[in-house]
Amino acid sequence: MSQKVLIARCDRIGDLVLTFPMETAWLAVYPQDQVQWLVTSSSRFLFEHQVGGRSQGVFYVNLNTPWVSFFEILSWLRRERFDLVFGVHVPWWVALAFVMAAIPRRR
């Protein structure tokens, strides 16, 4: 059975690059799953030029406007209906959006 998985990393670009293998590792074990990312808007160029990524989509968050971004993220999460989220490094208000979107498994 296919799952929708979200990997969220909202800190420095170098740390985000170190998180890229999570997608490859997850899809090696669960190739039928869909993986999406939630990252900062300053990381956009990494995903536009990433070679070989199989992710289904990326959502960019602006950390300079947390409350506007919070409601945008919450709306997007509710639309996407993820089964699992890995909050590798996120602000507290992004983690709160995961809870309010009722994502059943949060790590």
PDB file of C-alpha atoms in Angstrom:
ATOM      1  CA  MET A   1       0.000   0.000   0.000  1.00  0.00           C
ATOM      2  CA  SER A   2       1.382   3.379  -0.997  1.00  0.00           C
ATOM      3  CA  GLN A   3       1.956   6.101   1.582  1.00  0.00           C
ATOM      4  CA  LYS A   4       2.501   9.834   1.298  1.00  0.00           C
ATOM      5  CA  VAL A   5       5.627  10.794   3.209  1.00  0.00           C
ATOM      6  CA  LEU A   6       6.848  14.302   4.033  1.00  0.00           C
ATOM      7  CA  ILE A   7      10.435  15.159   4.950  1.00  0.00           C
ATOM      8  CA  ALA A   8      10.685  18.592   6.593  1.00  0.00           C
ATOM      9  CA  ARG A   9      13.964  20.424   7.118  1.00  0.00           C
ATOM     10  CA  CYS A  10      13.867  24.184   7.780  1.00  0.00           C
ATOM     11  CA  ASP A  11      17.361  25.197   8.744  1.00  0.00           C
ATOM     12  CA  ARG A  12      20.702  25.761   7.034  1.00  0.00           C
ATOM     13  CA  ILE A  13      21.383  24.641   3.463  1.00  0.00           C
ATOM     14  CA  GLY A  14      24.338  22.439   4.406  1.00  0.00           C
ATOM     15  CA  ASP A  15      22.209  20.543   6.914  1.00  0.00           C
ATOM     16  CA  LEU A  16      19.481  20.142   4.321  1.00  0.00           C
ATOM     17  CA  VAL A  17      21.971  18.622   1.879  1.00  0.00           C
ATOM     18  CA  LEU A  18      22.864  16.056   4.538  1.00  0.00           C
ATOM     19  CA  THR A  19      19.177  15.106   4.723  1.00  0.00           C
ATOM     20  CA  PHE A  20      18.818  14.302   0.994  1.00  0.00           C
ATOM     21  CA  PRO A  21      19.813  10.618   1.477  1.00  0.00           C
ATOM     22  CA  MET A  22      16.695  10.114   3.639  1.00  0.00           C
ATOM     23  CA  GLU A  23      14.573  10.136   0.493  1.00  0.00           C
ATOM     24  CA  THR A  24      16.803   7.620  -1.272  1.00  0.00           C
ATOM     25  CA  ALA A  25      16.932   5.355   1.772  1.00  0.00           C
ATOM     26  CA  TRP A  26      13.164   5.483   2.279  1.00  0.00           C
ATOM     27  CA  LEU A  27      12.395   4.767  -1.367  1.00  0.00           C
ATOM     28  CA  ALA A  28      14.892   1.881  -1.404  1.00  0.00           C
ATOM     29  CA  VAL A  29      12.774   0.124   1.214  1.00  0.00           C
ATOM     30  CA  TYR A  30       9.342   1.450   0.157  1.00  0.00           C
ATOM     31  CA  PRO A  31       9.574   2.179  -3.605  1.00  0.00           C
ATOM     32  CA  GLN A  32       5.808   2.565  -3.993  1.00  0.00           C
ATOM     33  CA  ASP A  33       5.628   5.541  -1.599  1.00  0.00           C
ATOM     34  CA  GLN A  34       5.415   9.201  -2.580  1.00  0.00           C
ATOM     35  CA  VAL A  35       7.949  11.511  -0.923  1.00  0.00           C
ATOM     36  CA  GLN A  36       7.586  15.279  -0.690  1.00  0.00           C
ATOM     37  CA  TRP A  37       9.700  17.937   1.011  1.00  0.00           C
ATOM     38  CA  LEU A  38       9.001  21.000   3.139  1.00  0.00           C
ATOM     39  CA  VAL A  39      12.003  23.360   3.137  1.00  0.00           C
ATOM     40  CA  THR A  40      12.824  27.061   3.403  1.00  0.00           C
ATOM     41  CA  SER A  41      12.397  29.246   0.353  1.00  0.00           C
ATOM     42  CA  SER A  42      16.135  30.019   0.422  1.00  0.00           C
ATOM     43  CA  SER A  43      16.736  26.346  -0.486  1.00  0.00           C
ATOM     44  CA  ARG A  44      14.729  26.512  -3.700  1.00  0.00           C
ATOM     45  CA  PHE A  45      17.792  26.372  -5.937  1.00  0.00           C
ATOM     46  CA  LEU A  46      18.859  23.035  -4.433  1.00  0.00           C
ATOM     47  CA  PHE A  47      15.647  21.347  -5.501  1.00  0.00           C
ATOM     48  CA  GLU A  48      15.564  22.989  -8.901  1.00  0.00           C
ATOM     49  CA  HIS A  49      19.017  21.594  -9.667  1.00  0.00           C
ATOM     50  CA  GLN A  50      18.988  18.357  -7.703  1.00  0.00           C
ATOM     51  CA  VAL A  51      19.981  15.480  -9.945  1.00  0.00           C
ATOM     52  CA  GLY A  52      18.283  12.117  -9.551  1.00  0.00           C
ATOM     53  CA  GLY A  53      15.718  13.077  -6.920  1.00  0.00           C
ATOM     54  CA  ARG A  54      12.483  11.101  -7.118  1.00  0.00           C
ATOM     55  CA  SER A  55      10.438  13.316  -4.826  1.00  0.00           C
ATOM     56  CA  GLN A  56       6.899  14.137  -5.873  1.00  0.00           C
ATOM     57  CA  GLY A  57       6.993  17.775  -4.811  1.00  0.00           C
ATOM     58  CA  VAL A  58       8.440  20.491  -2.645  1.00  0.00           C
ATOM     59  CA  PHE A  59       6.700  23.100  -0.482  1.00  0.00           C
ATOM     60  CA  TYR A  60       8.718  26.208   0.318  1.00  0.00           C
ATOM     61  CA  VAL A  61       8.178  28.058   3.594  1.00  0.00           C
ATOM     62  CA  ASN A  62       9.213  31.634   4.360  1.00  0.00           C
ATOM     63  CA  LEU A  63      10.564  31.777   7.911  1.00  0.00           C
ATOM     64  CA  ASN A  64      10.413  35.590   7.937  1.00  0.00           C
ATOM     65  CA  THR A  65       6.587  35.580   8.076  1.00  0.00           C
ATOM     66  CA  PRO A  66       5.794  32.751  10.480  1.00  0.00           C
ATOM     67  CA  TRP A  67       2.046  33.294  10.959  1.00  0.00           C
ATOM     68  CA  VAL A  68       1.323  33.720   7.273  1.00  0.00           C
ATOM     69  CA  SER A  69       3.500  30.703   6.541  1.00  0.00           C
ATOM     70  CA  PHE A  70       1.833  28.709   9.335  1.00  0.00           C
ATOM     71  CA  PHE A  71      -1.609  28.966   7.749  1.00  0.00           C
ATOM     72  CA  GLU A  72      -0.217  28.289   4.269  1.00  0.00           C
ATOM     73  CA  ILE A  73       1.526  25.159   5.552  1.00  0.00           C
ATOM     74  CA  LEU A  74      -1.535  24.007   7.477  1.00  0.00           C
ATOM     75  CA  SER A  75      -3.757  24.419   4.423  1.00  0.00           C
ATOM     76  CA  TRP A  76      -1.271  22.561   2.225  1.00  0.00           C
ATOM     77  CA  LEU A  77      -0.852  19.724   4.749  1.00  0.00           C
ATOM     78  CA  ARG A  78      -4.611  19.240   5.016  1.00  0.00           C
ATOM     79  CA  ARG A  79      -4.927  19.129   1.217  1.00  0.00           C
ATOM     80  CA  GLU A  80      -2.080  16.652   0.784  1.00  0.00           C
ATOM     81  CA  ARG A  81      -3.172  14.290   3.585  1.00  0.00           C
ATOM     82  CA  PHE A  82       0.219  12.837   4.491  1.00  0.00           C
ATOM     83  CA  ASP A  83       0.489   9.486   6.251  1.00  0.00           C
ATOM     84  CA  LEU A  84       3.897  10.156   7.808  1.00  0.00           C
ATOM     85  CA  VAL A  85       6.085  13.204   8.432  1.00  0.00           C
ATOM     86  CA  PHE A  86       9.740  13.360   9.394  1.00  0.00           C
ATOM     87  CA  GLY A  87      10.305  16.716  11.064  1.00  0.00           C
ATOM     88  CA  VAL A  88      14.092  16.561  10.881  1.00  0.00           C
ATOM     89  CA  HIS A  89      14.582  20.161  12.022  1.00  0.00           C
ATOM     90  CA  VAL A  90      11.597  22.514  12.061  1.00  0.00           C
ATOM     91  CA  PRO A  91      10.425  25.501  14.123  1.00  0.00           C
ATOM     92  CA  TRP A  92       7.828  24.775  16.790  1.00  0.00           C
ATOM     93  CA  TRP A  93       5.042  26.346  14.748  1.00  0.00           C
ATOM     94  CA  VAL A  94       5.719  24.015  11.799  1.00  0.00           C
ATOM     95  CA  ALA A  95       5.544  21.044  14.177  1.00  0.00           C
ATOM     96  CA  LEU A  96       2.259  22.445  15.497  1.00  0.00           C
ATOM     97  CA  ALA A  97       0.925  22.503  11.928  1.00  0.00           C
ATOM     98  CA  PHE A  98       1.756  18.779  11.650  1.00  0.00           C
ATOM     99  CA  VAL A  99      -0.368  18.107  14.737  1.00  0.00           C
ATOM    100  CA  MET A 100      -3.242  20.364  13.625  1.00  0.00           C
ATOM    101  CA  ALA A 101      -3.269  18.732  10.182  1.00  0.00           C
ATOM    102  CA  ALA A 102      -3.820  15.401  11.964  1.00  0.00           C
ATOM    103  CA  ILE A 103      -0.911  13.589  10.340  1.00  0.00           C
ATOM    104  CA  PRO A 104      -1.159  10.169  11.979  1.00  0.00           C
ATOM    105  CA  ARG A 105       2.566   9.409  12.276  1.00  0.00           C
ATOM    106  CA  ARG A 106       5.055  12.138  13.158  1.00  0.00           C
ATOM    107  CA  ARG A 107       8.739  11.495  13.748  1.00  0.00           C
TER     108      ARG A 107
END
